[in-house]
Structure formats: structure tokens, C-alpha cells
Tab-separated table of C-alpha atoms and ligand atoms in Angstrom:
chain	number	residue	atom	x	y	z
W	925	UNK	CA	-125.126	0.447	-12.988
W	926	UNK	CA	-124.256	0.028	-16.719
W	927	UNK	CA	-120.467	0.326	-16.765
W	928	UNK	CA	-117.623	0.774	-14.149
W	929	UNK	CA	-115.121	3.041	-15.870
W	930	UNK	CA	-113.669	5.241	-13.149
W	931	UNK	CA	-113.970	6.286	-9.576
W	932	UNK	CA	-113.865	10.087	-10.352
W	933	UNK	CA	-117.478	9.955	-11.451
W	934	UNK	CA	-118.612	7.236	-9.151
W	935	UNK	CA	-121.249	8.433	-6.718
W	936	UNK	CA	-120.921	7.791	-3.038
W	937	UNK	CA	-124.005	5.670	-2.868
W	938	UNK	CA	-122.896	3.537	-5.881
W	939	UNK	CA	-119.484	3.077	-4.211
W	940	UNK	CA	-121.069	2.044	-0.971
W	941	UNK	CA	-123.473	-0.244	-2.693
W	942	UNK	CA	-120.532	-2.059	-4.431
W	943	UNK	CA	-118.705	-2.331	-1.083
W	944	UNK	CA	-121.821	-3.670	0.756
W	945	UNK	CA	-122.616	-6.159	-1.912
W	946	UNK	CA	-118.925	-7.191	-1.761
W	947	UNK	CA	-119.390	-7.982	1.959
W	948	UNK	CA	-122.236	-10.239	0.936
W	949	UNK	CA	-120.045	-11.900	-1.652
W	950	UNK	CA	-117.253	-12.263	0.884
W	951	UNK	CA	-119.628	-14.052	3.276
W	952	UNK	CA	-120.551	-16.556	0.511
W	953	UNK	CA	-116.853	-17.181	-0.054
W	954	UNK	CA	-116.504	-18.568	3.427
W	955	UNK	CA	-118.909	-21.486	2.517
W	956	UNK	CA	-117.489	-24.836	1.446
W	957	UNK	CA	-119.296	-24.454	-1.915
W	958	UNK	CA	-118.168	-20.991	-3.112
W	959	UNK	CA	-120.020	-20.967	-6.439
W	960	UNK	CA	-123.301	-19.069	-6.803
W	961	UNK	CA	-125.738	-19.590	-9.767
W	962	UNK	CA	-126.364	-15.813	-10.062
W	963	UNK	CA	-124.842	-15.273	-13.542
W	964	UNK	CA	-125.580	-18.600	-15.115
W	965	UNK	CA	-125.851	-18.136	-18.902
W	966	UNK	CA	-124.000	-14.855	-18.936
W	967	UNK	CA	-120.628	-14.445	-20.813
W	968	UNK	CA	-117.844	-12.281	-19.333
W	969	UNK	CA	-114.843	-11.573	-21.667
W	970	UNK	CA	-111.507	-10.634	-20.096
W	971	UNK	CA	-109.949	-8.432	-22.794
W	972	UNK	CA	-106.432	-7.735	-21.760
W	973	UNK	CA	-104.155	-5.701	-23.901
W	974	UNK	CA	-101.564	-5.384	-21.178
W	975	UNK	CA	-99.818	-7.811	-18.966
W	976	UNK	CA	-101.575	-8.768	-15.675
W	977	UNK	CA	-101.433	-11.740	-13.307
W	978	UNK	CA	-103.500	-10.776	-10.269
W	979	UNK	CA	-106.230	-8.575	-11.831
W	980	UNK	CA	-106.927	-11.050	-14.788
W	981	UNK	CA	-107.133	-14.142	-12.505
W	982	UNK	CA	-109.162	-12.174	-9.946
W	983	UNK	CA	-111.848	-11.261	-12.476
W	984	UNK	CA	-111.786	-14.777	-13.773
W	985	UNK	CA	-112.365	-16.218	-10.381
W	986	UNK	CA	-115.054	-13.717	-9.710
W	987	UNK	CA	-116.910	-14.380	-12.842
W	988	UNK	CA	-116.671	-18.122	-12.396
W	989	UNK	CA	-117.813	-18.092	-8.765
W	990	UNK	CA	-120.966	-16.368	-10.121
W	991	UNK	CA	-121.323	-19.185	-12.696
W	992	UNK	CA	-120.763	-16.959	-15.687
W	993	UNK	CA	-118.917	-18.339	-18.800
W	994	UNK	CA	-115.571	-16.704	-19.053
W	995	UNK	CA	-113.519	-16.060	-22.196
W	996	UNK	CA	-109.959	-14.819	-21.740
W	997	UNK	CA	-108.782	-12.819	-24.627
W	998	UNK	CA	-105.198	-11.831	-24.449
W	999	UNK	CA	-104.537	-9.200	-27.149
W	1000	UNK	CA	-101.040	-8.450	-26.295
W	1001	UNK	CA	-98.631	-8.074	-29.195
W	1002	UNK	CA	-101.276	-7.110	-31.791
W	1003	UNK	CA	-99.647	-4.917	-34.513
W	1004	UNK	CA	-102.803	-3.174	-35.580
W	1005	UNK	CA	-102.871	0.402	-34.404
W	1006	UNK	CA	-104.800	0.689	-31.214
W	1007	UNK	CA	-108.006	2.362	-32.345
W	1008	UNK	CA	-108.555	-0.029	-35.160
W	1009	UNK	CA	-107.624	-3.122	-33.234
W	1010	UNK	CA	-110.042	-2.035	-30.411
W	1011	UNK	CA	-113.011	-1.623	-32.842
W	1012	UNK	CA	-112.223	-4.998	-34.575
W	1013	UNK	CA	-112.043	-6.774	-31.344
W	1014	UNK	CA	-115.122	-5.210	-29.975
W	1015	UNK	CA	-117.122	-6.223	-32.928
W	1016	UNK	CA	-115.933	-9.797	-32.607
W	1017	UNK	CA	-117.030	-9.791	-28.999
W	1018	UNK	CA	-120.483	-8.335	-30.066
W	1019	UNK	CA	-120.830	-11.063	-32.458
W	1020	UNK	CA	-120.060	-13.604	-29.681
W	1021	UNK	CA	-122.815	-11.971	-27.560
W	1022	UNK	CA	-120.579	-11.027	-24.584
W	1023	UNK	CA	-122.575	-9.632	-21.729
W	1024	UNK	CA	-119.669	-7.900	-19.934
W	1025	UNK	CA	-116.233	-6.919	-21.139
W	1026	UNK	CA	-113.487	-6.533	-18.592
W	1027	UNK	CA	-110.695	-4.460	-20.347
W	1028	UNK	CA	-107.207	-3.631	-19.567
W	1029	UNK	CA	-105.417	-1.381	-22.107
W	1030	UNK	CA	-102.321	0.664	-22.345
W	1031	UNK	CA	-104.187	3.764	-23.647
W	1032	UNK	CA	-106.010	5.818	-21.111
W	1033	UNK	CA	-109.606	6.108	-22.047
W	1034	UNK	CA	-109.852	2.890	-23.989
W	1035	UNK	CA	-112.672	1.493	-21.726
W	1036	UNK	CA	-114.725	4.642	-22.140
W	1037	UNK	CA	-114.275	4.421	-25.888
W	1038	UNK	CA	-115.571	0.859	-25.871
W	1039	UNK	CA	-118.433	1.699	-23.571
W	1040	UNK	CA	-119.645	4.765	-25.700
W	1041	UNK	CA	-118.655	3.772	-29.117
W	1042	UNK	CA	-121.807	1.764	-29.987
W	1043	UNK	CA	-119.562	-1.173	-31.105
W	1044	UNK	CA	-120.947	-3.357	-28.320
W	1045	UNK	CA	-123.914	-3.547	-26.133
W	1046	UNK	CA	-122.083	-5.305	-23.181
W	1047	UNK	CA	-121.355	-3.615	-19.829
W	1048	UNK	CA	-117.781	-2.484	-19.670
W	1049	UNK	CA	-115.487	-2.798	-16.643
W	1050	UNK	CA	-112.167	-0.927	-16.550
W	1051	UNK	CA	-109.386	-3.253	-15.399
W	1052	UNK	CA	-106.729	-0.505	-15.671
W	1053	UNK	CA	-106.208	1.943	-18.550
W	1054	UNK	CA	-102.879	3.478	-19.152
W	1055	UNK	CA	-102.060	5.872	-16.382
W	1056	UNK	CA	-105.731	6.861	-15.920
W	1057	UNK	CA	-107.749	4.677	-13.551
W	1058	UNK	CA	-108.087	1.220	-12.005
W	1059	UNK	CA	-111.453	1.470	-10.261
W	1060	UNK	CA	-111.826	-2.079	-8.935
W	1061	UNK	CA	-108.380	-1.661	-7.316
W	1062	UNK	CA	-109.465	1.362	-5.450
W	1063	UNK	CA	-112.697	-0.381	-4.490
W	1064	UNK	CA	-110.848	-3.370	-3.124
W	1065	UNK	CA	-108.500	-1.186	-1.273
W	1066	UNK	CA	-111.391	0.840	0.350
W	1067	UNK	CA	-112.977	-2.504	1.128
W	1068	UNK	CA	-109.844	-3.642	2.843
W	1069	UNK	CA	-109.379	-0.436	4.879
W	1070	UNK	CA	-113.085	-0.504	5.997
W	1071	UNK	CA	-112.857	-4.220	6.946
W	1072	UNK	CA	-109.741	-3.834	8.971
W	1073	UNK	CA	-111.104	-0.810	10.806
W	1074	UNK	CA	-114.757	-2.044	11.314
W	1075	UNK	CA	-114.584	-5.803	10.943
W	1076	UNK	CA	-118.035	-7.368	10.798
W	1077	UNK	CA	-119.570	-3.983	11.470
W	1078	UNK	CA	-118.380	-2.615	8.146
W	1079	UNK	CA	-121.633	-2.522	6.086
W	1080	UNK	CA	-122.950	0.973	5.312
W	1081	UNK	CA	-119.952	2.743	6.677
W	1082	UNK	CA	-117.723	5.153	4.729
W	1083	UNK	CA	-114.155	6.177	5.554
W	1084	UNK	CA	-114.742	9.409	7.281
W	1085	UNK	CA	-111.804	10.445	9.477
W	1086	UNK	CA	-109.457	7.789	8.102
W	1087	UNK	CA	-106.051	9.256	7.062
W	1088	UNK	CA	-104.493	7.445	4.040
W	1089	UNK	CA	-100.942	8.215	2.700
W	1090	UNK	CA	-100.088	7.035	-0.756
W	1091	UNK	CA	-96.412	6.791	-1.502
W	1092	UNK	CA	-94.251	6.510	-4.624
W	1093	UNK	CA	-94.762	6.606	-8.435
W	1094	UNK	CA	-97.967	8.700	-8.410
W	1095	UNK	CA	-97.202	9.947	-11.885
W	1096	UNK	CA	-97.605	6.642	-13.661
W	1097	UNK	CA	-100.093	5.197	-11.201
W	1098	UNK	CA	-103.814	4.533	-12.164
W	1099	UNK	CA	-104.091	2.901	-8.800
W	1100	UNK	CA	-103.193	6.157	-7.054
W	1101	UNK	CA	-105.604	8.235	-9.177
W	1102	UNK	CA	-108.572	5.816	-8.598
W	1103	UNK	CA	-107.798	5.694	-4.921
W	1104	UNK	CA	-107.513	9.529	-4.591
W	1105	UNK	CA	-111.070	10.023	-6.091
W	1106	UNK	CA	-112.672	7.150	-4.234
W	1107	UNK	CA	-111.073	7.794	-0.830
W	1108	UNK	CA	-112.139	11.379	-1.136
W	1109	UNK	CA	-115.693	10.470	-1.999
W	1110	UNK	CA	-115.667	8.059	1.035
W	1111	UNK	CA	-114.604	10.919	3.386
W	1112	UNK	CA	-110.984	9.908	3.985
W	1113	UNK	CA	-108.170	12.333	4.112
W	1114	UNK	CA	-105.464	11.567	1.477
W	1115	UNK	CA	-101.838	12.554	1.476
W	1116	UNK	CA	-99.405	11.769	-1.369
W	1117	UNK	CA	-95.662	11.410	-0.865
W	1118	UNK	CA	-93.384	11.089	-3.801
W	1119	UNK	CA	-90.155	12.456	-5.366
W	1120	UNK	CA	-90.946	15.785	-6.976
W	1121	UNK	CA	-90.364	14.222	-10.352
W	1122	UNK	CA	-93.011	11.541	-9.769
W	1123	UNK	CA	-95.834	13.965	-8.837
W	1124	UNK	CA	-98.229	14.664	-11.733
W	1125	UNK	CA	-98.430	18.368	-12.784
W	1126	UNK	CA	-102.299	18.541	-12.331
W	1127	UNK	CA	-102.065	17.411	-8.774
W	1128	UNK	CA	-103.079	20.800	-7.491
W	1129	UNK	CA	-106.608	19.993	-8.758
W	1130	UNK	CA	-106.747	16.781	-6.745
W	1131	UNK	CA	-108.311	16.620	-3.197
W	1132	UNK	CA	-104.936	15.700	-1.583
W	1133	UNK	CA	-101.999	17.035	0.472
W	1134	UNK	CA	-98.659	16.524	-1.263
W	1135	UNK	CA	-95.439	16.020	0.629
W	1136	UNK	CA	-91.911	14.894	-0.376
W	1137	UNK	CA	-90.685	13.542	2.928
W	1138	UNK	CA	-91.547	9.922	3.847
W	1139	UNK	CA	-90.119	10.198	7.335
W	1140	UNK	CA	-92.309	13.131	8.084
W	1141	UNK	CA	-95.408	11.104	6.709
W	1142	UNK	CA	-94.398	8.046	8.865
W	1143	UNK	CA	-94.160	10.314	11.836
W	1144	UNK	CA	-97.787	11.404	11.270
W	1145	UNK	CA	-98.848	7.790	11.832
W	1146	UNK	CA	-101.621	7.456	9.187
W	1147	UNK	CA	-104.204	4.756	9.422
W	1148	UNK	CA	-103.122	3.289	6.137
W	1149	UNK	CA	-99.851	3.653	4.263
W	1150	UNK	CA	-100.202	2.508	0.678
W	1151	UNK	CA	-96.784	1.889	-1.142
W	1152	UNK	CA	-96.998	1.896	-4.967
W	1153	UNK	CA	-94.819	0.039	-7.346
W	1154	UNK	CA	-92.100	1.917	-9.273
W	1155	UNK	CA	-93.449	1.412	-12.771
W	1156	UNK	CA	-90.059	1.251	-14.607
W	1157	UNK	CA	-91.853	0.052	-17.729
W	1158	UNK	CA	-93.628	3.398	-18.065
W	1159	UNK	CA	-90.611	5.507	-17.429
W	1160	UNK	CA	-89.083	7.039	-20.600
W	1161	UNK	CA	-86.708	9.330	-18.560
W	1162	UNK	CA	-84.679	9.180	-15.421
W	1163	UNK	CA	-86.989	10.232	-12.590
W	1164	UNK	CA	-84.554	9.500	-9.711
W	1165	UNK	CA	-80.796	8.958	-9.569
W	1166	UNK	CA	-80.918	5.155	-8.951
W	1167	UNK	CA	-82.800	2.461	-7.241
W	1168	UNK	CA	-80.675	2.672	-3.998
W	1169	UNK	CA	-81.287	6.395	-3.757
W	1170	UNK	CA	-84.956	5.868	-4.319
W	1171	UNK	CA	-85.150	3.238	-1.667
W	1172	UNK	CA	-83.196	5.310	0.843
W	1173	UNK	CA	-85.635	8.231	0.544
W	1174	UNK	CA	-88.899	6.856	-0.422
W	1175	UNK	CA	-88.849	3.126	0.319
W	1176	UNK	CA	-90.639	1.683	3.366
W	1177	UNK	CA	-87.468	0.102	4.944
W	1178	UNK	CA	-87.154	-1.658	8.150
W	1179	UNK	CA	-86.427	1.590	10.172
W	1180	UNK	CA	-89.357	3.419	8.863
W	1181	UNK	CA	-91.570	0.300	9.332
W	1182	UNK	CA	-90.535	0.135	12.919
W	1183	UNK	CA	-91.384	3.845	13.367
W	1184	UNK	CA	-94.974	3.330	12.202
W	1185	UNK	CA	-97.698	2.944	14.917
W	1186	UNK	CA	-98.830	-0.620	15.352
W	1187	UNK	CA	-102.292	0.425	14.193
W	1188	UNK	CA	-101.012	1.570	10.737
W	1189	UNK	CA	-101.943	-0.831	7.969
W	1190	UNK	CA	-99.406	-1.316	5.150
W	1191	UNK	CA	-100.871	-1.764	1.759
W	1192	UNK	CA	-99.504	-2.469	-1.723
W	1193	UNK	CA	-101.536	-3.332	-4.890
W	1194	UNK	CA	-98.865	-5.699	-6.198
W	1195	UNK	CA	-96.642	-6.677	-7.818
W	1196	UNK	CA	-94.243	-5.655	-5.327
W	1197	UNK	CA	-90.531	-4.752	-5.869
W	1198	UNK	CA	-89.265	-6.163	-2.530
W	1199	UNK	CA	-86.440	-4.151	-1.295
W	1200	UNK	CA	-87.052	-1.240	-3.505
W	1201	UNK	CA	-90.308	0.474	-2.453
W	1202	UNK	CA	-91.136	-1.944	0.267
W	1203	UNK	CA	-89.026	-4.155	2.616
W	1204	UNK	CA	-89.929	-7.821	3.348
W	1205	UNK	CA	-90.460	-7.146	7.035
W	1206	UNK	CA	-93.354	-4.750	6.195
W	1207	UNK	CA	-94.753	-6.832	3.207
W	1208	UNK	CA	-94.967	-10.024	5.323
W	1209	UNK	CA	-96.023	-8.582	8.681
W	1210	UNK	CA	-99.408	-8.941	10.233
W	1211	UNK	CA	-99.954	-5.211	9.657
W	1212	UNK	CA	-99.608	-5.816	5.885
W	1213	UNK	CA	-102.906	-6.079	3.978
W	1214	UNK	CA	-101.218	-7.316	0.775
W	1215	UNK	CA	-102.959	-10.829	0.723
W	1216	UNK	CA	-106.077	-9.396	2.127
W	1217	UNK	CA	-106.188	-7.130	-0.780
W	1218	UNK	CA	-106.052	-10.001	-3.227
W	1219	UNK	CA	-108.744	-12.029	-1.374
W	1220	UNK	CA	-110.967	-9.009	-1.177
W	1221	UNK	CA	-110.295	-8.260	-4.879
W	1222	UNK	CA	-112.384	-11.362	-5.812
W	1223	UNK	CA	-115.323	-10.307	-3.609
W	1224	UNK	CA	-115.264	-6.667	-4.879
W	1225	UNK	CA	-115.200	-7.940	-8.588
W	1226	UNK	CA	-117.955	-10.321	-7.875
W	1227	UNK	CA	-120.026	-7.410	-6.596
W	1228	UNK	CA	-119.155	-5.361	-9.647
W	1229	UNK	CA	-120.019	-7.992	-12.170
W	1230	UNK	CA	-123.194	-8.834	-10.205
W	1231	UNK	CA	-124.350	-5.252	-10.099
W	1232	UNK	CA	-123.646	-4.803	-13.931
W	1233	UNK	CA	-125.260	-7.902	-15.031
W	1234	UNK	CA	-127.982	-8.762	-12.474
W	1235	UNK	CA	-128.246	-5.595	-10.414
W	1236	UNK	CA	-132.065	-5.585	-10.096
W	1237	UNK	CA	-132.058	-8.897	-8.301
W	1238	UNK	CA	-131.278	-9.307	-4.446
W	1239	UNK	CA	-127.665	-9.803	-3.609
W	1240	UNK	CA	-126.677	-13.373	-2.831
W	1241	UNK	CA	-126.277	-13.755	0.935
W	1242	UNK	CA	-128.490	-10.648	1.466
W	1243	UNK	CA	-131.519	-12.949	0.887
W	1244	UNK	CA	-130.639	-16.587	1.222
W	1245	UNK	CA	-134.138	-17.810	0.350
W	1246	UNK	CA	-134.122	-16.155	-3.023
W	1247	UNK	CA	-130.736	-17.593	-3.646
W	1248	UNK	CA	-131.805	-21.195	-2.815
W	1249	UNK	CA	-134.626	-20.473	-5.253
W	1250	UNK	CA	-132.177	-19.446	-7.822
W	1251	UNK	CA	-130.120	-22.625	-7.389
W	1252	UNK	CA	-133.108	-24.914	-8.169
C	993	NCD	C1	-101.470	-2.373	-10.769
C	993	NCD	C2	-101.747	-2.018	-12.193
C	993	NCD	O1	-101.533	-2.896	-12.989
C	993	NCD	O2	-102.156	-0.910	-12.389
C	993	NCD	N1	-101.472	-3.680	-10.373
C	993	NCD	C3	-102.603	-4.459	-10.206
C	993	NCD	O3	-103.520	-4.144	-10.746
C	993	NCD	N2	-102.539	-5.337	-9.278
C	993	NCD	C4	-100.394	-1.581	-10.158
C	993	NCD	C5	-98.966	-1.879	-10.745
C	993	NCD	O4	-98.758	-2.563	-11.753
C	993	NCD	O5	-98.006	-1.455	-10.111
């Protein structure tokens, strides 16, 4: 694997390989010493043109646990026009001999531009581009669903037969898009529930069922209910009357949460607007996977960086002897 730019074009075998290597990585994270020597001498640059807490520190932790050197480059607030600033920055990174660039950008397509421009030779990982995609988020979500369902028996399995319902601000959500493609590739049935104004126009071309009634969706008792953040910062118009009205119709409130089967997992990529799209009871319940998603994010990003930068070598944990050899 040379780059990780989207899940739309990610092959099933590649997705399963990332999830399986992430299982190996998760096993190594149970040990007292979490650090592996695998990417010693490699440099990973976190290039963030947009705000992020969880995703940036997750990539940082992942790179560091594989012993890579990490450079955090926060390019927010640059006044240069986007194309120019990206090229200039890329050339700087090339001069610093970056081996991988993890990029978050407000422009959809920026990671692909970086990967195909010829400006850099590094592997590129998309950490969220505009409203386009956020592939490692979808991979960590799939990992979380698989792990909750199959536990220690997860390796090699896809999500065939699992029913996943994604709720909320689909229009502005790169998390929703990446999840739709990946879940479909892995065999899950995907349903979307949102106010009509927050459903993208091109949704008819997506492999999903679309509904507008959350009570109906809750009544179906999906295996996973994924609540999305209302992305007020991306809204340049009024998509719903007010927050109370949104919450009343499309929020996972205590009544709807109580109506869900015990077996339904409640997911959210974070950051959560508690009381708006999700109530505290749901977010903090044992059925919530919110913190698992954060933990699993590190393992999945370790897997992605590993496959990009050292893919031809055996995965750590898969072959402990080789790993001990490596550590010497
Ligand atoms: C998401 C993002 O930035 O796309 N968050 C994340 O990566 N943890 C979703 C969001 O901001 O709502």
C-alpha cells in the first residue's frame, strides 16, 4: 500500500489486512512496554490545516509507538491561497525527507493532490479532507464493530449481515462518506437517517437506504447506531429550525436510547455535542463504543502507518521472534 486516501477505492482485501494488522497492534498495546521498534529511523509528519484533537494525537501516538520520529506541523491560519500553500509546504517536507505525511485539510481532494502531484515521495494518509473522506475513522469504526461482535475471534472476518444506521449531519460528514463505502465493501447493510436538508443530493448513487424518521430506525434495532456531530462550522445556511427541534427529531435522547435493544452499540466519532445529537445516558453507557473507538484508533493508525512504511515485513505480534530480532 502506497497511500491511504479514501475507502471508496479501498479493496476488501486491503481493508481486511489493515483491520487484521490492527488486531496485532492492539495485542501489543496490552503489553507493559507498548513501544515497538518497527519504524525506527522513519519520519512521520502530521500536517494539519484544520483543527483536530483526537485524530492528531491518535496519529502521533501511533507513530511514536512504532518508534518513528514525529513532526507536528499545524498550518492553520496560513493566508496563502490553498493550492500554493500546499505545494510550498509539500516541498519543505520533501526537503526534510518525510517518509509519511498525515494530512488534514479543509479542501476535499487535498490529500490526493499531495499524493499525485510529484511534490513529495512520501506515503500520504488522509486524516480528513473537507466533506470528502476520513478513511482511518471508518477503519477504526469497522474495527470497533467487528471487535464488539466477534471479540478475540475477529481476525479475517468482514461485517456481512451487520446492520449499521448512521444518523445526523450526513451532508457535511466525511466520516459518513468513508463509513458508507467501507461498511458496504465489508458486507454490512447501511441505512442513513437525517433531516431532508442534511442528506446529500448524490445519495441515490450510494449503497444505502435513506430514511428521515429516527424513531422508526430505532424500532428496527440495528446492530450499530452511529450518531454524527452537527457540524455547525460547515453550515452556511439554516438546515434546521433550531437546536431544540433538531434534538427532538433526530437526537438520541433518553427515550429513544431506552427503546433500543440491549445489543445495539451506540457509536460517535467525537467530538460530541452532548444533549444535541446524543444524550449523556447513551454516550456514557456500557453500550457506547465512544472510548473504544478512541483506543482502537491508535491500533488502526499503527496498522496503516506500518503497512505504508514497512508493509513487506511481518506484522509485529504476528511473528514475535522476528520482532525480538528487530528490537536487538
Ligand atoms: C470527525 C472529523 O473531524 O471529521 N472527527 C474526528 O475525526 N474525530 C467528525 C467531526 O468533526 O464531527
